[in-house]
Amino acid sequence: MLWDKIRGQTGAVNYLRQSIRKEKVVSGYLFQGPSGVGKKLAASTFAGALNCRVAPGEGCGSCPDCEQIIKGSHPDVHYLTPMSKSRQILKEEIDEMQRIVFLGSYSDNWKVFIIEDADRINIKAQNAFLKTLEEPPEKTILILITDQPGQLLPTIRSRCQKVIFGSWSHELMESFLMEKIVISKTESHVLHSISRGCPGRALQLSQEGILNDRKTLFGPLLDDGGSSARELSAQIKVWLDYISSRSKALSADLEKERVQWREALAPPQRKKLEARDESRVVAEERAELEMIFELILSWIRDLFICRETGGDNYIINRDMSDEIFAASRSRSQAQLCRMMEWVEKSRQLAEKTSARSTRQLIFENMLLQLGYWNLIFPAEK
């Protein structure tokens, strides 16, 4: 059954299943929780369970309706994602979705509209969306997916039934990762910590080789003050190249996919596909940068814990405990606090800007500050 594919979200799954069984399905849902924990999968599964004719309420996974929903091609299940370069969902896109909302369904199915990254709907579009949310047609469901519900208007949040999704436990994450990849318990602990219990993110980080890349990337933080300004600049370039390589790889993969469809699509459709792909690249860059901020904060946190406790029982990067312990002995409490404050401030600034070049400048400036603190205030000997 479709519901069986969702792990670690017993409360959310039970609530949605019961709402179908008791015929208490509402028109608006807000799926909120960390990124990468299965909210989108739960939304499509909910759509499948509603429209499956073989196993109503459960979703058999093999009938025509279920297969189309799994493939993302069902005519009554629609997805809306940020398409513009600014990574916002614009009023024009909401207007088009509303037009489709009021069209008839195929074969008397439930019509389900799944809005990913709903926090990216701009204010003008949110206000336009309210009317549909208040008075949708019968057998129509609107599901908003977000990890930042506070970015939505209170009037939108109040008109949706909240379904909460949580992070995975370390035990469940370890079991999941060991099914997918070859990994040690120590490495699974690290991935669980830096992904904040989000399985999708943990698997992606593992596939990207982040566990092996950290020693190179953490160079500026390992430095005890012996590097020159030129060496520091070279270390910063490593970080920037790392981020750039990820987005370039994704761009190349998406370009290959577009080549297969190019001849079959009309010019307007090609343009829309290119805009969607550009949006995916920008989203990936933002996620990559956020991940690196998390990595740096985890490293500074580990240094702080080792320095204050004299042990490594509570650190995140356990597989690098020797390096962390050695570095922690030559860092002052004030220096570590200052570093953590600066990284957090830089992350908040990066989150507020949609311009790629500005985010890169913020990140580069942060690394310069971290590195030059080591040059100007060398580690204690």
mmCIF file of C-alpha atoms in Angstrom, residues 71-256:
data_model
loop_
_atom_site.group_PDB
_atom_site.id
_atom_site.type_symbol
_atom_site.label_atom_id
_atom_site.label_comp_id
_atom_site.label_asym_id
_atom_site.label_seq_id
_atom_site.Cartn_x
_atom_site.Cartn_y
_atom_site.Cartn_z
ATOM 1 C CA LYS A 71 4.788 9.064 -11.998
ATOM 2 C CA GLY A 72 3.489 12.600 -11.496
ATOM 3 C CA SER A 73 1.254 12.455 -14.565
ATOM 4 C CA HIS A 74 -2.256 12.155 -13.104
ATOM 5 C CA PRO A 75 -4.600 14.719 -14.737
ATOM 6 C CA ASP A 76 -6.243 15.579 -11.410
ATOM 7 C CA VAL A 77 -3.111 15.908 -9.277
ATOM 8 C CA HIS A 78 -1.248 19.153 -9.899
ATOM 9 C CA TYR A 79 2.055 20.461 -8.538
ATOM 10 C CA LEU A 80 3.100 24.082 -8.191
ATOM 11 C CA THR A 81 6.721 24.990 -7.440
ATOM 12 C CA PRO A 82 8.674 28.273 -7.510
ATOM 13 C CA MET A 83 9.518 28.922 -11.165
ATOM 14 C CA SER A 84 11.010 32.416 -11.243
ATOM 15 C CA LYS A 85 14.708 33.193 -10.792
ATOM 16 C CA SER A 86 13.825 34.881 -7.518
ATOM 17 C CA ARG A 87 12.521 31.522 -6.275
ATOM 18 C CA GLN A 88 9.103 33.038 -5.639
ATOM 19 C CA ILE A 89 5.673 31.767 -6.614
ATOM 20 C CA LEU A 90 4.136 34.719 -8.419
ATOM 21 C CA LYS A 91 0.532 35.898 -8.691
ATOM 22 C CA GLU A 92 0.426 34.864 -12.364
ATOM 23 C CA GLU A 93 1.162 31.273 -11.356
ATOM 24 C CA ILE A 94 -1.475 31.330 -8.616
ATOM 25 C CA ASP A 95 -3.991 32.778 -11.106
ATOM 26 C CA GLU A 96 -3.302 29.906 -13.523
ATOM 27 C CA MET A 97 -3.683 27.355 -10.732
ATOM 28 C CA GLN A 98 -6.989 28.935 -9.691
ATOM 29 C CA ARG A 99 -8.232 28.685 -13.265
ATOM 30 C CA ILE A 100 -7.523 24.936 -13.237
ATOM 31 C CA VAL A 101 -9.093 24.545 -9.780
ATOM 32 C CA PHE A 102 -12.492 25.515 -11.162
ATOM 33 C CA LEU A 103 -12.325 23.197 -14.173
ATOM 34 C CA GLY A 104 -14.069 19.829 -13.968
ATOM 35 C CA SER A 105 -12.192 16.715 -12.847
ATOM 36 C CA TYR A 106 -11.536 13.579 -14.884
ATOM 37 C CA SER A 107 -13.792 10.600 -14.072
ATOM 38 C CA ASP A 108 -15.159 12.288 -10.939
ATOM 39 C CA ASN A 109 -11.771 12.072 -9.158
ATOM 40 C CA TRP A 110 -10.590 14.197 -6.276
ATOM 41 C CA LYS A 111 -8.618 17.162 -7.568
ATOM 42 C CA VAL A 112 -5.477 17.703 -5.515
ATOM 43 C CA PHE A 113 -3.182 20.731 -5.789
ATOM 44 C CA ILE A 114 0.194 20.370 -4.093
ATOM 45 C CA ILE A 115 2.119 23.613 -3.593
ATOM 46 C CA GLU A 116 5.773 22.952 -2.775
ATOM 47 C CA ASP A 117 7.791 25.579 -0.895
ATOM 48 C CA ALA A 118 4.543 27.399 -0.158
ATOM 49 C CA ASP A 119 6.467 29.924 1.931
ATOM 50 C CA ARG A 120 7.833 31.215 -1.396
ATOM 51 C CA ILE A 121 4.395 32.493 -2.487
ATOM 52 C CA ASN A 122 4.805 36.266 -2.537
ATOM 53 C CA ILE A 123 2.399 38.482 -0.594
ATOM 54 C CA LYS A 124 0.409 39.596 -3.632
ATOM 55 C CA ALA A 125 -0.086 35.979 -4.689
ATOM 56 C CA GLN A 126 -1.019 34.912 -1.142
ATOM 57 C CA ASN A 127 -3.789 37.489 -1.026
ATOM 58 C CA ALA A 128 -5.086 36.282 -4.396
ATOM 59 C CA PHE A 129 -4.939 32.678 -3.167
ATOM 60 C CA LEU A 130 -7.152 33.349 -0.140
ATOM 61 C CA LYS A 131 -10.435 33.396 -2.081
ATOM 62 C CA THR A 132 -9.843 29.919 -3.528
ATOM 63 C CA LEU A 133 -8.797 28.608 -0.134
ATOM 64 C CA GLU A 134 -12.000 29.957 1.407
ATOM 65 C CA GLU A 135 -14.405 28.668 -1.270
ATOM 66 C CA PRO A 136 -12.909 25.781 -3.266
ATOM 67 C CA PRO A 137 -15.093 23.541 -5.461
ATOM 68 C CA GLU A 138 -16.295 20.211 -4.075
ATOM 69 C CA LYS A 139 -13.799 17.329 -3.978
ATOM 70 C CA THR A 140 -10.888 19.755 -4.310
ATOM 71 C CA ILE A 141 -7.939 19.729 -1.922
ATOM 72 C CA LEU A 142 -5.166 22.303 -1.633
ATOM 73 C CA ILE A 143 -1.995 21.116 0.139
ATOM 74 C CA LEU A 144 0.643 23.675 1.080
ATOM 75 C CA ILE A 145 4.083 22.240 1.873
ATOM 76 C CA THR A 146 6.582 24.299 3.841
ATOM 77 C CA ASP A 147 9.402 24.227 6.350
ATOM 78 C CA GLN A 148 8.793 27.901 7.174
ATOM 79 C CA PRO A 149 5.067 28.289 7.964
ATOM 80 C CA GLY A 150 5.695 31.683 9.551
ATOM 81 C CA GLN A 151 6.281 33.116 6.060
ATOM 82 C CA LEU A 152 2.617 32.509 5.181
ATOM 83 C CA LEU A 153 -0.097 35.010 6.023
ATOM 84 C CA PRO A 154 -1.928 34.224 9.295
ATOM 85 C CA THR A 155 -5.199 34.200 7.336
ATOM 86 C CA ILE A 156 -3.860 31.403 5.122
ATOM 87 C CA ARG A 157 -2.529 29.380 8.053
ATOM 88 C CA SER A 158 -5.832 29.701 9.909
ATOM 89 C CA ARG A 159 -7.791 28.307 6.947
ATOM 90 C CA CYS A 160 -5.645 25.182 6.646
ATOM 91 C CA GLN A 161 -5.569 22.030 8.734
ATOM 92 C CA LYS A 162 -2.013 21.724 10.053
ATOM 93 C CA VAL A 163 -0.280 18.364 9.656
ATOM 94 C CA ILE A 164 3.030 18.262 11.514
ATOM 95 C CA PHE A 165 6.033 16.305 10.220
ATOM 96 C CA GLY A 166 9.040 15.740 12.472
ATOM 97 C CA SER A 167 12.713 14.850 12.165
ATOM 98 C CA TRP A 168 13.757 11.208 12.250
ATOM 99 C CA SER A 169 15.346 9.545 15.265
ATOM 100 C CA HIS A 170 18.984 8.481 15.035
ATOM 101 C CA GLU A 171 17.965 4.801 15.134
ATOM 102 C CA LEU A 172 15.558 5.134 12.209
ATOM 103 C CA MET A 173 18.070 7.206 10.239
ATOM 104 C CA GLU A 174 20.809 4.626 10.813
ATOM 105 C CA SER A 175 18.542 1.820 9.597
ATOM 106 C CA PHE A 176 17.490 3.842 6.536
ATOM 107 C CA LEU A 177 21.042 4.810 5.538
ATOM 108 C CA MET A 178 22.376 1.281 5.976
ATOM 109 C CA GLU A 179 19.660 0.049 3.594
ATOM 110 C CA LYS A 180 20.691 2.579 0.956
ATOM 111 C CA ILE A 181 24.482 2.878 1.208
ATOM 112 C CA VAL A 182 27.566 1.347 2.805
ATOM 113 C CA ILE A 183 28.112 3.398 5.947
ATOM 114 C CA SER A 184 29.448 2.992 9.479
ATOM 115 C CA LYS A 185 27.485 3.788 12.637
ATOM 116 C CA THR A 186 29.767 6.739 13.337
ATOM 117 C CA GLU A 187 29.165 8.160 9.855
ATOM 118 C CA SER A 188 25.399 7.659 10.190
ATOM 119 C CA HIS A 189 25.530 9.609 13.462
ATOM 120 C CA VAL A 190 27.322 12.476 11.713
ATOM 121 C CA LEU A 191 24.829 12.523 8.834
ATOM 122 C CA HIS A 192 21.881 12.415 11.230
ATOM 123 C CA SER A 193 23.277 15.391 13.128
ATOM 124 C CA ILE A 194 24.246 17.647 10.223
ATOM 125 C CA SER A 195 21.015 16.869 8.351
ATOM 126 C CA ARG A 196 18.992 17.528 11.524
ATOM 127 C CA GLY A 197 17.233 14.204 11.208
ATOM 128 C CA CYS A 198 16.063 14.739 7.616
ATOM 129 C CA PRO A 199 16.556 11.486 5.647
ATOM 130 C CA GLY A 200 16.394 13.027 2.187
ATOM 131 C CA ARG A 201 19.075 15.540 3.086
ATOM 132 C CA ALA A 202 21.248 12.931 4.823
ATOM 133 C CA LEU A 203 21.182 10.662 1.775
ATOM 134 C CA GLN A 204 21.984 13.568 -0.535
ATOM 135 C CA LEU A 205 24.911 14.650 1.649
ATOM 136 C CA SER A 206 26.274 11.123 1.614
ATOM 137 C CA GLN A 207 25.973 10.828 -2.163
ATOM 138 C CA GLU A 208 27.721 14.181 -2.568
ATOM 139 C CA GLY A 209 30.670 12.860 -0.554
ATOM 140 C CA ILE A 210 30.458 15.507 2.140
ATOM 141 C CA LEU A 211 31.903 13.175 4.786
ATOM 142 C CA ASN A 212 35.111 12.920 2.788
ATOM 143 C CA ASP A 213 35.182 16.589 1.773
ATOM 144 C CA ARG A 214 35.036 18.080 5.262
ATOM 145 C CA LYS A 215 38.756 17.936 6.038
ATOM 146 C CA THR A 216 39.487 20.048 2.965
ATOM 147 C CA LEU A 217 36.577 22.396 3.548
ATOM 148 C CA PHE A 218 37.357 22.909 7.228
ATOM 149 C CA GLY A 219 40.875 24.142 6.464
ATOM 150 C CA PRO A 220 40.253 27.756 7.576
ATOM 151 C CA LEU A 221 38.819 26.555 10.893
ATOM 152 C CA LEU A 222 41.666 24.112 11.541
ATOM 153 C CA ASP A 223 44.241 26.820 10.899
ATOM 154 C CA ASP A 224 46.175 27.784 14.037
ATOM 155 C CA GLY A 225 47.344 31.108 12.648
ATOM 156 C CA GLY A 226 50.228 29.796 10.590
ATOM 157 C CA SER A 227 48.696 30.413 7.167
ATOM 158 C CA SER A 228 49.433 33.481 5.081
ATOM 159 C CA ALA A 229 46.754 35.715 3.578
ATOM 160 C CA ARG A 230 47.468 34.097 0.205
ATOM 161 C CA GLU A 231 46.934 30.621 1.643
ATOM 162 C CA LEU A 232 43.725 31.821 3.262
ATOM 163 C CA SER A 233 42.462 33.109 -0.105
ATOM 164 C CA ALA A 234 43.229 29.718 -1.633
ATOM 165 C CA GLN A 235 41.228 27.986 1.109
ATOM 166 C CA ILE A 236 38.252 30.281 0.505
ATOM 167 C CA LYS A 237 38.413 29.496 -3.210
ATOM 168 C CA VAL A 238 38.060 25.801 -2.325
ATOM 169 C CA TRP A 239 34.710 26.540 -0.648
ATOM 170 C CA LEU A 240 33.432 28.674 -3.518
ATOM 171 C CA ASP A 241 34.520 26.097 -6.106
ATOM 172 C CA TYR A 242 32.767 23.410 -4.084
ATOM 173 C CA ILE A 243 29.435 25.242 -4.229
ATOM 174 C CA SER A 244 29.899 26.110 -7.901
ATOM 175 C CA SER A 245 30.694 22.517 -8.881
ATOM 176 C CA ARG A 246 27.398 21.283 -7.413
ATOM 177 C CA SER A 247 25.246 23.773 -9.307
ATOM 178 C CA LYS A 248 27.174 23.214 -12.554
ATOM 179 C CA ALA A 249 26.671 19.459 -12.292
ATOM 180 C CA LEU A 250 22.926 19.893 -11.779
ATOM 181 C CA SER A 251 22.711 22.370 -14.683
ATOM 182 C CA ALA A 252 24.448 19.871 -16.964
ATOM 183 C CA ASP A 253 22.092 17.061 -15.935
ATOM 184 C CA LEU A 254 19.019 19.217 -16.521
ATOM 185 C CA GLU A 255 20.333 20.318 -19.911
ATOM 186 C CA LYS A 256 20.666 16.665 -20.952
#
